[in-house]
């Protein structure tokens, strides 16, 4: 009897299992990769969860953040593992040219032509950066850039408010702040500035200082004299003892209140916003003059990897997702500290209150620049190899730095990237 | 008769190799009346790594070598086994490869033709028809013929017994061999091959002869020449600085804990614990320890050194690596020490030997093999250093601590210059092999001398 009972129960369980298979969620599944592995990734996941809730039964988005999605993507495309190629991803705008060249990305014109997305919702400047041969390969998600975080308590303490009045901090003003802190006998305990390093530090400074273009006709052209003279201005700050010691943790010092100017990316804002009692603002990176000010900007961009197995129906679901995310992206500014770009969001009053909102004007402000160069990651890698040595090492031959970077990029291209 | 069959099989096998060279697939795609076509030889598929079936070709080549070697060693039954698998794999390859209507490598070749005509075709609209050429069928026929030539005679018990004895061991080791071939041998061969190509890891590699080696070894103006020299020299310096400590520290601890009667197990566990931690965990923890402003080294121990500037970076890395790597080596020494017979020490004590005498004439000779083994493995491990300098110092101070693997990783995966990176890897591999070889020869001589002395 008991055996019969067990049989019946098992049969029912099996039936129930089969029934549940029969009623399986038939929503369109979208594989979504991003580069957001930090606090900003959690904010993005929140948005994705909200979307999944709203579109339950219709569209389901699976979000996977990666430190380096590009290597995974390239490997999977190369191996033809179409199951592991995302339907859509958010990557760096600078990566797009090479990915287009390699045939990794598919154009997204279809999404605009079908009316699933509207070009008017995105700044033309950023759209233009992902347009190749008349085909659109990217849809802007946000602006990101190195910015200057300013400790407002220290500004008040040393009465330096006038430095910030015009919205720019110049190299001369950094020296002035240093003199003030030194005169108060606090230099050392209080550091004036920390550096972000690498290309983030020097690219825009070089163009501004020398009034030259770094990328000319699609080629990297560094004038070693200008690059060296520009570096000399940084070295001057260090020689005067204004910069933090090289190995110090700048973020910890800024949060701890012993660093006046902290250079870092917009992505760090998510962490700073959560620090109780930290009174700070975000500004453009230091400039040589407000008249020549230039800010290197990046953009996290939606892109669609080439995947022959993706259907048009899935493409349209992707468009729905991209548009919904854009329309709800204010949280990307208020919680992740980034700069959303979707038009209706940038018109919200909350957007104007964001510390980093000055970058949101990028569509109209000429001094913000997004670079477009096929070998951008090679160039940034070469800058990384030189690092901050020229700033911190007083014996460094400043005029060799530009030559070294240029040579490394040229040699990489010659080696057949 | 058997010799003749074997000889015939060998000839057919060599004919297979020739035919394989000419075998390939005709690929055709039509888009709105425009036709693009190309011929893809097997060797192109083999080195393009264009899809999973291309791996089958690599396995077929490996099996071909094994089959030929078995034949020459008078083991036709084993050779038969390899050839039978080859036959099946080749047929599977032809079926699966030709079913790939959007093979990436073939797509790139055909798409070039469309682009040259000014036609843009999305990959999803590609439907490539791939047909094996007649050489493929000849190749399949030759390998099948070769297999059948040495088909074992199962009718006599003696043959069945021989077959069992010869083939059975291979069946037992097959899983390991398969894993070794797929995950070690094939990547090594591809790595060596890549060193002779220009390859961006995505598009098909282009054979470049010795150009990469000329660049990194002789072109003194080239960036990669400088990186190889700097990276290799830093790697060797790291190995020279760290290895003595990675041997002496665990050896001392093993000796010390051996003489401790109470709590030795706890101490062993404590010393072993760091080796269980990941590179990132260890490096981040120590990075904060040595932090010039907040670190314990400064605030608790009153250090005035800038630990992140050379030459102190080397000291920091020695401390961290010795701390981190002690556990594994210590366990080897402890087990070796435990196997030293107590009566040798007792006899030495009766003869009036002191602590040093016992150590010199009993402990050391008994430890010669574990010491030799750990020396070789430690040197190899230290020459493969990556995590410590990468996470602690990076390329700071003009790359004062940048080791070769950092440059190799950057070149291969940040810049996608796999050819140069593979050539650098081969140089590093050659250096490791040369040092290990010399080390083993020297230590073997030492241990033999020590043994003679202890007699």
mmCIF file of C-alpha atoms in Angstrom, chain B residues 3-354:
data_model
loop_
_atom_site.group_PDB
_atom_site.id
_atom_site.type_symbol
_atom_site.label_atom_id
_atom_site.label_comp_id
_atom_site.label_asym_id
_atom_site.label_seq_id
_atom_site.Cartn_x
_atom_site.Cartn_y
_atom_site.Cartn_z
ATOM 1 C CA UNK B 3 56.741 -6.333 -40.847
ATOM 2 C CA UNK B 4 55.401 -5.888 -44.335
ATOM 3 C CA UNK B 5 51.976 -4.908 -43.027
ATOM 4 C CA UNK B 6 53.562 -2.452 -40.681
ATOM 5 C CA UNK B 7 55.668 -1.022 -43.464
ATOM 6 C CA UNK B 8 52.659 -0.699 -45.724
ATOM 7 C CA UNK B 9 50.734 0.994 -42.933
ATOM 8 C CA UNK B 10 53.612 3.437 -42.413
ATOM 9 C CA UNK B 11 53.729 4.241 -46.128
ATOM 10 C CA UNK B 12 49.975 4.794 -46.202
ATOM 11 C CA UNK B 13 50.259 6.958 -43.119
ATOM 12 C CA UNK B 14 52.909 9.114 -44.772
ATOM 13 C CA UNK B 15 50.767 9.298 -47.903
ATOM 14 C CA UNK B 16 47.962 10.483 -45.612
ATOM 15 C CA UNK B 17 50.218 13.329 -44.442
ATOM 16 C CA UNK B 18 50.871 14.393 -48.033
ATOM 17 C CA UNK B 19 47.217 14.170 -48.971
ATOM 18 C CA UNK B 20 46.250 16.053 -45.803
ATOM 19 C CA UNK B 21 48.399 18.954 -46.935
ATOM 20 C CA UNK B 22 46.351 19.353 -50.116
ATOM 21 C CA UNK B 23 42.987 18.705 -48.447
ATOM 22 C CA UNK B 24 40.611 21.514 -47.808
ATOM 23 C CA UNK B 25 37.139 22.872 -48.162
ATOM 24 C CA UNK B 26 35.571 24.921 -50.952
ATOM 25 C CA UNK B 27 33.480 27.691 -49.382
ATOM 26 C CA UNK B 28 30.843 29.572 -51.328
ATOM 27 C CA UNK B 29 28.326 32.195 -50.297
ATOM 28 C CA UNK B 30 25.803 34.044 -52.420
ATOM 29 C CA UNK B 31 24.219 37.339 -51.469
ATOM 30 C CA UNK B 32 21.751 39.045 -53.766
ATOM 31 C CA UNK B 33 23.298 37.508 -56.855
ATOM 32 C CA UNK B 34 26.904 38.215 -55.900
ATOM 33 C CA UNK B 35 29.002 35.126 -55.291
ATOM 34 C CA UNK B 36 32.052 35.005 -53.051
ATOM 35 C CA UNK B 37 34.133 31.857 -52.913
ATOM 36 C CA UNK B 38 37.391 30.640 -51.488
ATOM 37 C CA UNK B 39 39.362 27.512 -50.796
ATOM 38 C CA UNK B 40 40.270 26.841 -47.173
ATOM 39 C CA UNK B 41 43.042 24.262 -46.828
ATOM 40 C CA UNK B 42 43.149 22.198 -43.645
ATOM 41 C CA UNK B 43 46.437 23.733 -42.548
ATOM 42 C CA UNK B 44 44.766 27.161 -42.634
ATOM 43 C CA UNK B 45 41.915 25.829 -40.490
ATOM 44 C CA UNK B 46 44.462 24.270 -38.180
ATOM 45 C CA UNK B 47 46.336 27.444 -37.386
ATOM 46 C CA UNK B 48 43.441 29.865 -37.627
ATOM 47 C CA UNK B 49 41.760 28.379 -34.535
ATOM 48 C CA UNK B 50 38.574 29.411 -36.286
ATOM 49 C CA UNK B 51 36.214 27.066 -34.466
ATOM 50 C CA UNK B 52 35.943 24.048 -32.224
ATOM 51 C CA UNK B 53 36.398 21.513 -35.088
ATOM 52 C CA UNK B 54 39.831 22.993 -35.795
ATOM 53 C CA UNK B 55 40.894 21.507 -32.470
ATOM 54 C CA UNK B 56 40.042 18.088 -33.903
ATOM 55 C CA UNK B 57 42.637 18.679 -36.592
ATOM 56 C CA UNK B 58 45.239 19.368 -33.908
ATOM 57 C CA UNK B 59 44.291 16.108 -32.205
ATOM 58 C CA UNK B 60 44.514 14.251 -35.513
ATOM 59 C CA UNK B 61 48.041 15.574 -36.030
ATOM 60 C CA UNK B 62 49.008 14.506 -32.499
ATOM 61 C CA UNK B 63 47.538 11.045 -33.070
ATOM 62 C CA UNK B 64 49.331 10.817 -36.417
ATOM 63 C CA UNK B 65 52.656 11.353 -34.649
ATOM 64 C CA UNK B 66 51.786 8.796 -31.952
ATOM 65 C CA UNK B 67 50.620 6.265 -34.555
ATOM 66 C CA UNK B 68 53.799 6.648 -36.588
ATOM 67 C CA UNK B 69 55.999 6.324 -33.494
ATOM 68 C CA UNK B 70 54.115 3.204 -32.381
ATOM 69 C CA UNK B 71 54.657 1.639 -35.788
ATOM 70 C CA UNK B 72 58.366 2.336 -35.682
ATOM 71 C CA UNK B 73 58.529 0.838 -32.195
ATOM 72 C CA UNK B 74 56.928 -2.382 -33.451
ATOM 73 C CA UNK B 75 53.595 -1.884 -31.752
ATOM 74 C CA UNK B 76 51.077 -2.143 -34.584
ATOM 75 C CA UNK B 77 48.169 -2.802 -32.235
ATOM 76 C CA UNK B 78 48.740 0.467 -30.438
ATOM 77 C CA UNK B 79 49.175 2.216 -33.743
ATOM 78 C CA UNK B 80 45.915 0.669 -34.872
ATOM 79 C CA UNK B 81 44.183 2.193 -31.851
ATOM 80 C CA UNK B 82 45.498 5.661 -32.649
ATOM 81 C CA UNK B 83 44.665 5.362 -36.326
ATOM 82 C CA UNK B 84 41.152 4.137 -35.635
ATOM 83 C CA UNK B 85 40.554 7.209 -33.466
ATOM 84 C CA UNK B 86 42.119 9.385 -36.182
ATOM 85 C CA UNK B 87 39.729 7.983 -38.776
ATOM 86 C CA UNK B 88 36.707 8.703 -36.622
ATOM 87 C CA UNK B 89 37.948 12.181 -35.702
ATOM 88 C CA UNK B 90 38.652 13.105 -39.303
ATOM 89 C CA UNK B 91 35.159 12.099 -40.410
ATOM 90 C CA UNK B 92 33.662 13.991 -37.441
ATOM 91 C CA UNK B 93 35.792 16.994 -38.387
ATOM 92 C CA UNK B 94 34.579 16.985 -41.999
ATOM 93 C CA UNK B 95 30.930 16.740 -40.933
ATOM 94 C CA UNK B 96 31.057 19.367 -38.188
ATOM 95 C CA UNK B 97 33.310 21.816 -40.011
ATOM 96 C CA UNK B 98 31.248 21.765 -43.195
ATOM 97 C CA UNK B 99 28.122 22.300 -41.107
ATOM 98 C CA UNK B 100 29.493 25.643 -39.913
ATOM 99 C CA UNK B 101 27.592 27.964 -42.171
ATOM 100 C CA UNK B 102 29.100 31.032 -40.486
ATOM 101 C CA UNK B 103 32.627 29.946 -39.651
ATOM 102 C CA UNK B 104 34.387 33.048 -38.422
ATOM 103 C CA UNK B 105 37.608 32.605 -40.333
ATOM 104 C CA UNK B 106 35.845 31.776 -43.592
ATOM 105 C CA UNK B 107 33.387 34.598 -43.000
ATOM 106 C CA UNK B 108 36.274 37.067 -42.724
ATOM 107 C CA UNK B 109 37.782 35.890 -46.028
ATOM 108 C CA UNK B 110 34.476 35.980 -47.901
ATOM 109 C CA UNK B 111 33.358 39.228 -46.321
ATOM 110 C CA UNK B 112 36.550 40.863 -47.606
ATOM 111 C CA UNK B 113 35.429 39.946 -51.118
ATOM 112 C CA UNK B 114 32.011 41.531 -50.570
ATOM 113 C CA UNK B 115 33.546 44.655 -49.049
ATOM 114 C CA UNK B 116 35.889 44.928 -52.031
ATOM 115 C CA UNK B 117 32.762 44.974 -54.186
ATOM 116 C CA UNK B 118 31.268 47.617 -51.910
ATOM 117 C CA UNK B 119 28.622 45.235 -50.570
ATOM 118 C CA UNK B 120 27.933 45.147 -46.838
ATOM 119 C CA UNK B 121 26.496 41.847 -45.607
ATOM 120 C CA UNK B 122 25.619 41.183 -42.003
ATOM 121 C CA UNK B 123 27.049 38.005 -40.596
ATOM 122 C CA UNK B 124 23.601 36.747 -39.796
ATOM 123 C CA UNK B 125 22.817 36.842 -43.519
ATOM 124 C CA UNK B 126 25.787 34.649 -44.342
ATOM 125 C CA UNK B 127 24.995 31.064 -45.244
ATOM 126 C CA UNK B 128 28.246 29.525 -46.362
ATOM 127 C CA UNK B 129 28.178 26.249 -48.249
ATOM 128 C CA UNK B 130 31.309 24.263 -47.525
ATOM 129 C CA UNK B 131 32.226 21.208 -49.575
ATOM 130 C CA UNK B 132 35.318 19.049 -49.007
ATOM 131 C CA UNK B 133 37.578 18.768 -52.065
ATOM 132 C CA UNK B 134 38.489 15.349 -53.462
ATOM 133 C CA UNK B 135 41.784 15.334 -51.543
ATOM 134 C CA UNK B 136 39.705 15.107 -48.358
ATOM 135 C CA UNK B 137 38.162 11.854 -49.524
ATOM 136 C CA UNK B 138 41.602 10.542 -50.499
ATOM 137 C CA UNK B 139 42.907 11.537 -47.064
ATOM 138 C CA UNK B 140 40.043 9.712 -45.384
ATOM 139 C CA UNK B 141 40.571 6.687 -47.616
ATOM 140 C CA UNK B 142 44.300 6.583 -46.893
ATOM 141 C CA UNK B 143 43.892 6.722 -43.143
ATOM 142 C CA UNK B 144 41.175 4.092 -43.307
ATOM 143 C CA UNK B 145 43.350 1.902 -45.520
ATOM 144 C CA UNK B 146 46.280 2.336 -43.170
ATOM 145 C CA UNK B 147 44.086 1.366 -40.225
ATOM 146 C CA UNK B 148 42.721 -1.703 -41.976
ATOM 147 C CA UNK B 149 46.214 -2.808 -43.024
ATOM 148 C CA UNK B 150 47.161 -3.416 -39.424
ATOM 149 C CA UNK B 151 43.727 -4.560 -38.292
ATOM 150 C CA UNK B 152 44.527 -7.010 -35.474
ATOM 151 C CA UNK B 153 43.672 -10.639 -35.892
ATOM 152 C CA UNK B 154 41.251 -11.281 -33.057
ATOM 153 C CA UNK B 155 40.792 -14.955 -33.889
ATOM 154 C CA UNK B 156 43.754 -16.403 -31.958
ATOM 155 C CA UNK B 157 43.924 -16.197 -28.158
ATOM 156 C CA UNK B 158 47.599 -15.204 -28.347
ATOM 157 C CA UNK B 159 46.776 -12.124 -30.428
ATOM 158 C CA UNK B 160 43.894 -11.237 -28.129
ATOM 159 C CA UNK B 161 46.223 -11.531 -25.138
ATOM 160 C CA UNK B 162 48.890 -9.386 -26.811
ATOM 161 C CA UNK B 163 46.308 -6.863 -27.845
ATOM 162 C CA UNK B 164 45.025 -6.685 -24.294
ATOM 163 C CA UNK B 165 48.523 -6.258 -22.859
ATOM 164 C CA UNK B 166 49.539 -3.621 -25.366
ATOM 165 C CA UNK B 167 46.367 -1.601 -25.541
ATOM 166 C CA UNK B 168 45.088 -1.784 -21.973
ATOM 167 C CA UNK B 169 47.678 0.573 -20.468
ATOM 168 C CA UNK B 170 46.772 3.193 -23.049
ATOM 169 C CA UNK B 171 43.125 2.956 -22.117
ATOM 170 C CA UNK B 172 44.043 3.635 -18.469
ATOM 171 C CA UNK B 173 46.203 6.633 -19.271
ATOM 172 C CA UNK B 174 43.894 7.893 -22.001
ATOM 173 C CA UNK B 175 41.965 10.437 -19.848
ATOM 174 C CA UNK B 176 45.164 12.072 -18.635
ATOM 175 C CA UNK B 177 46.767 11.976 -22.078
ATOM 176 C CA UNK B 178 43.645 13.515 -23.594
ATOM 177 C CA UNK B 179 43.628 16.327 -21.032
ATOM 178 C CA UNK B 180 47.364 16.821 -21.482
ATOM 179 C CA UNK B 181 47.064 16.975 -25.243
ATOM 180 C CA UNK B 182 44.063 19.334 -25.255
ATOM 181 C CA UNK B 183 45.081 21.680 -22.453
ATOM 182 C CA UNK B 184 48.890 21.546 -22.514
ATOM 183 C CA UNK B 185 50.368 20.129 -25.674
ATOM 184 C CA UNK B 186 48.099 21.831 -28.188
ATOM 185 C CA UNK B 187 48.392 25.284 -26.499
ATOM 186 C CA UNK B 188 52.180 24.879 -26.285
ATOM 187 C CA UNK B 189 52.369 23.995 -29.961
ATOM 188 C CA UNK B 190 50.058 26.891 -30.859
ATOM 189 C CA UNK B 191 52.157 29.172 -28.644
ATOM 190 C CA UNK B 192 55.330 28.137 -30.424
ATOM 191 C CA UNK B 193 53.617 28.556 -33.761
ATOM 192 C CA UNK B 194 52.236 31.983 -32.741
ATOM 193 C CA UNK B 195 55.782 33.173 -32.024
ATOM 194 C CA UNK B 196 56.480 32.915 -35.736
ATOM 195 C CA UNK B 197 53.399 34.856 -36.803
ATOM 196 C CA UNK B 198 51.830 38.262 -36.734
ATOM 197 C CA UNK B 199 48.603 37.675 -34.839
ATOM 198 C CA UNK B 200 46.103 39.928 -33.079
ATOM 199 C CA UNK B 201 44.382 36.992 -31.331
ATOM 200 C CA UNK B 202 41.301 37.523 -33.435
ATOM 201 C CA UNK B 203 42.096 37.528 -37.141
ATOM 202 C CA UNK B 204 44.015 34.674 -38.708
ATOM 203 C CA UNK B 205 47.726 34.647 -37.875
ATOM 204 C CA UNK B 206 50.086 35.498 -40.716
ATOM 205 C CA UNK B 207 53.378 33.644 -40.885
ATOM 206 C CA UNK B 208 56.224 36.074 -40.201
ATOM 207 C CA UNK B 209 59.223 33.774 -39.974
ATOM 208 C CA UNK B 210 61.819 34.912 -37.454
ATOM 209 C CA UNK B 211 60.722 38.554 -37.503
ATOM 210 C CA UNK B 212 59.411 38.557 -33.901
ATOM 211 C CA UNK B 213 62.638 37.043 -32.606
ATOM 212 C CA UNK B 214 64.722 39.499 -34.606
ATOM 213 C CA UNK B 215 62.667 42.322 -33.082
ATOM 214 C CA UNK B 216 62.938 41.265 -29.463
ATOM 215 C CA UNK B 217 66.495 39.953 -29.571
ATOM 216 C CA UNK B 218 68.395 42.196 -31.966
ATOM 217 C CA UNK B 219 66.498 45.411 -32.746
ATOM 218 C CA UNK B 220 67.917 47.531 -29.941
ATOM 219 C CA UNK B 221 65.791 50.540 -30.948
ATOM 220 C CA UNK B 222 62.539 48.618 -30.607
ATOM 221 C CA UNK B 223 60.271 48.932 -27.561
ATOM 222 C CA UNK B 224 59.907 45.156 -27.232
ATOM 223 C CA UNK B 225 63.681 44.665 -27.236
ATOM 224 C CA UNK B 226 63.856 46.972 -24.223
ATOM 225 C CA UNK B 227 60.893 45.319 -22.538
ATOM 226 C CA UNK B 228 62.387 41.843 -22.945
ATOM 227 C CA UNK B 229 65.731 42.891 -21.508
ATOM 228 C CA UNK B 230 64.258 44.843 -18.621
ATOM 229 C CA UNK B 231 61.559 42.271 -17.864
ATOM 230 C CA UNK B 232 63.893 39.293 -18.054
ATOM 231 C CA UNK B 233 66.574 40.928 -15.931
ATOM 232 C CA UNK B 234 64.022 41.910 -13.280
ATOM 233 C CA UNK B 235 62.624 38.376 -13.328
ATOM 234 C CA UNK B 236 66.079 36.874 -12.814
ATOM 235 C CA UNK B 237 66.864 39.404 -10.066
ATOM 236 C CA UNK B 238 63.606 38.502 -8.327
ATOM 237 C CA UNK B 239 64.439 34.810 -8.534
ATOM 238 C CA UNK B 240 67.966 35.354 -7.199
ATOM 239 C CA UNK B 241 66.762 37.494 -4.281
ATOM 240 C CA UNK B 242 63.774 35.407 -3.280
ATOM 241 C CA UNK B 243 64.823 31.781 -3.805
ATOM 242 C CA UNK B 244 67.353 31.542 -0.917
ATOM 243 C CA UNK B 245 64.710 32.797 1.500
ATOM 244 C CA UNK B 246 62.044 30.494 0.074
ATOM 245 C CA UNK B 247 64.348 27.554 0.823
ATOM 246 C CA UNK B 248 66.022 28.679 4.054
ATOM 247 C CA UNK B 249 62.920 29.938 5.874
ATOM 248 C CA UNK B 250 60.746 26.811 5.454
ATOM 249 C CA UNK B 251 63.773 24.591 6.101
ATOM 250 C CA UNK B 252 64.493 26.394 9.366
ATOM 251 C CA UNK B 253 60.856 26.222 10.397
ATOM 252 C CA UNK B 254 60.681 22.524 9.542
ATOM 253 C CA UNK B 255 63.776 21.886 11.666
ATOM 254 C CA UNK B 256 62.447 24.015 14.514
ATOM 255 C CA UNK B 257 58.961 22.509 14.590
ATOM 256 C CA UNK B 258 60.467 18.997 14.470
ATOM 257 C CA UNK B 259 62.121 19.521 17.824
ATOM 258 C CA UNK B 260 59.013 21.079 19.375
ATOM 259 C CA UNK B 261 56.953 18.398 21.048
ATOM 260 C CA UNK B 262 53.883 20.390 22.068
ATOM 261 C CA UNK B 263 51.880 22.520 19.693
ATOM 262 C CA UNK B 264 53.944 21.662 16.626
ATOM 263 C CA UNK B 265 50.817 20.735 14.666
ATOM 264 C CA UNK B 266 49.243 24.088 15.438
ATOM 265 C CA UNK B 267 52.430 25.854 14.368
ATOM 266 C CA UNK B 268 52.533 23.834 11.168
ATOM 267 C CA UNK B 269 48.972 24.869 10.392
ATOM 268 C CA UNK B 270 49.755 28.504 11.131
ATOM 269 C CA UNK B 271 52.791 28.491 8.841
ATOM 270 C CA UNK B 272 50.900 26.658 6.126
ATOM 271 C CA UNK B 273 47.876 28.954 6.209
ATOM 272 C CA UNK B 274 49.282 31.807 4.019
ATOM 273 C CA UNK B 275 49.864 29.466 1.097
ATOM 274 C CA UNK B 276 46.104 28.922 0.921
ATOM 275 C CA UNK B 277 45.437 32.604 0.263
ATOM 276 C CA UNK B 278 45.031 34.051 -3.197
ATOM 277 C CA UNK B 279 47.580 36.380 -4.778
ATOM 278 C CA UNK B 280 45.275 39.387 -4.611
ATOM 279 C CA UNK B 281 44.398 38.843 -0.950
ATOM 280 C CA UNK B 282 48.037 38.517 0.062
ATOM 281 C CA UNK B 283 49.222 41.490 -1.963
ATOM 282 C CA UNK B 284 46.446 43.833 -0.832
ATOM 283 C CA UNK B 285 46.951 42.926 2.821
ATOM 284 C CA UNK B 286 50.691 43.511 2.629
ATOM 285 C CA UNK B 287 50.226 46.639 0.565
ATOM 286 C CA UNK B 288 48.347 48.176 3.464
ATOM 287 C CA UNK B 289 50.915 46.813 5.899
ATOM 288 C CA UNK B 290 53.714 48.652 4.080
ATOM 289 C CA UNK B 291 51.669 51.775 3.286
ATOM 290 C CA UNK B 292 53.915 54.760 3.899
ATOM 291 C CA UNK B 293 51.263 56.749 5.725
ATOM 292 C CA UNK B 294 48.862 54.347 7.382
ATOM 293 C CA UNK B 295 50.798 51.100 7.312
ATOM 294 C CA UNK B 296 51.848 49.079 10.347
ATOM 295 C CA UNK B 297 55.427 49.003 9.081
ATOM 296 C CA UNK B 298 55.614 52.757 9.595
ATOM 297 C CA UNK B 299 53.361 53.292 12.574
ATOM 298 C CA UNK B 300 54.064 50.165 14.612
ATOM 299 C CA UNK B 301 57.642 49.331 13.686
ATOM 300 C CA UNK B 302 58.855 52.858 13.008
ATOM 301 C CA UNK B 303 60.126 52.102 9.504
ATOM 302 C CA UNK B 304 61.405 55.136 7.632
ATOM 303 C CA UNK B 305 61.886 53.393 4.294
ATOM 304 C CA UNK B 306 59.724 54.081 1.292
ATOM 305 C CA UNK B 307 58.829 50.450 0.743
ATOM 306 C CA UNK B 308 57.366 51.157 -2.694
ATOM 307 C CA UNK B 309 60.510 52.708 -4.124
ATOM 308 C CA UNK B 310 63.512 50.654 -5.240
ATOM 309 C CA UNK B 311 65.600 49.140 -3.748
ATOM 310 C CA UNK B 312 63.176 48.623 -0.835
ATOM 311 C CA UNK B 313 60.574 47.167 -3.189
ATOM 312 C CA UNK B 314 62.803 44.124 -3.504
ATOM 313 C CA UNK B 315 63.012 43.753 0.271
ATOM 314 C CA UNK B 316 59.232 44.029 0.498
ATOM 315 C CA UNK B 317 58.757 41.380 -2.161
ATOM 316 C CA UNK B 318 61.226 39.012 -0.502
ATOM 317 C CA UNK B 319 59.337 39.286 2.797
ATOM 318 C CA UNK B 320 55.946 38.770 1.181
ATOM 319 C CA UNK B 321 56.997 35.910 -1.077
ATOM 320 C CA UNK B 322 58.868 34.067 1.679
ATOM 321 C CA UNK B 323 55.862 34.457 4.010
ATOM 322 C CA UNK B 324 53.420 33.382 1.351
ATOM 323 C CA UNK B 325 55.381 30.483 -0.099
ATOM 324 C CA UNK B 326 56.735 28.948 3.093
ATOM 325 C CA UNK B 327 53.842 26.553 3.778
ATOM 326 C CA UNK B 328 54.075 24.251 0.771
ATOM 327 C CA UNK B 329 57.848 23.821 0.911
ATOM 328 C CA UNK B 330 57.782 23.418 4.687
ATOM 329 C CA UNK B 331 55.428 20.433 4.414
ATOM 330 C CA UNK B 332 57.828 18.716 2.000
ATOM 331 C CA UNK B 333 60.748 19.280 4.374
ATOM 332 C CA UNK B 334 58.771 18.112 7.380
ATOM 333 C CA UNK B 335 57.792 14.862 5.738
ATOM 334 C CA UNK B 336 61.393 14.328 4.581
ATOM 335 C CA UNK B 337 62.736 15.049 8.077
ATOM 336 C CA UNK B 338 60.240 12.626 9.583
ATOM 337 C CA UNK B 339 61.633 9.867 7.378
ATOM 338 C CA UNK B 340 65.208 10.311 8.650
ATOM 339 C CA UNK B 341 65.812 7.276 10.935
ATOM 340 C CA UNK B 342 66.304 8.216 14.569
ATOM 341 C CA UNK B 343 68.940 5.511 14.993
ATOM 342 C CA UNK B 344 71.293 7.489 12.751
ATOM 343 C CA UNK B 345 71.121 10.395 15.174
ATOM 344 C CA UNK B 346 71.492 8.045 18.140
ATOM 345 C CA UNK B 347 74.561 6.418 16.581
ATOM 346 C CA UNK B 348 76.041 9.831 15.838
ATOM 347 C CA UNK B 349 75.402 10.916 19.424
ATOM 348 C CA UNK B 350 77.230 7.835 20.702
ATOM 349 C CA UNK B 351 80.113 8.730 18.404
ATOM 350 C CA UNK B 352 80.172 12.168 19.999
ATOM 351 C CA UNK B 353 78.642 14.208 17.183
ATOM 352 C CA UNK B 354 77.282 17.617 18.182
#
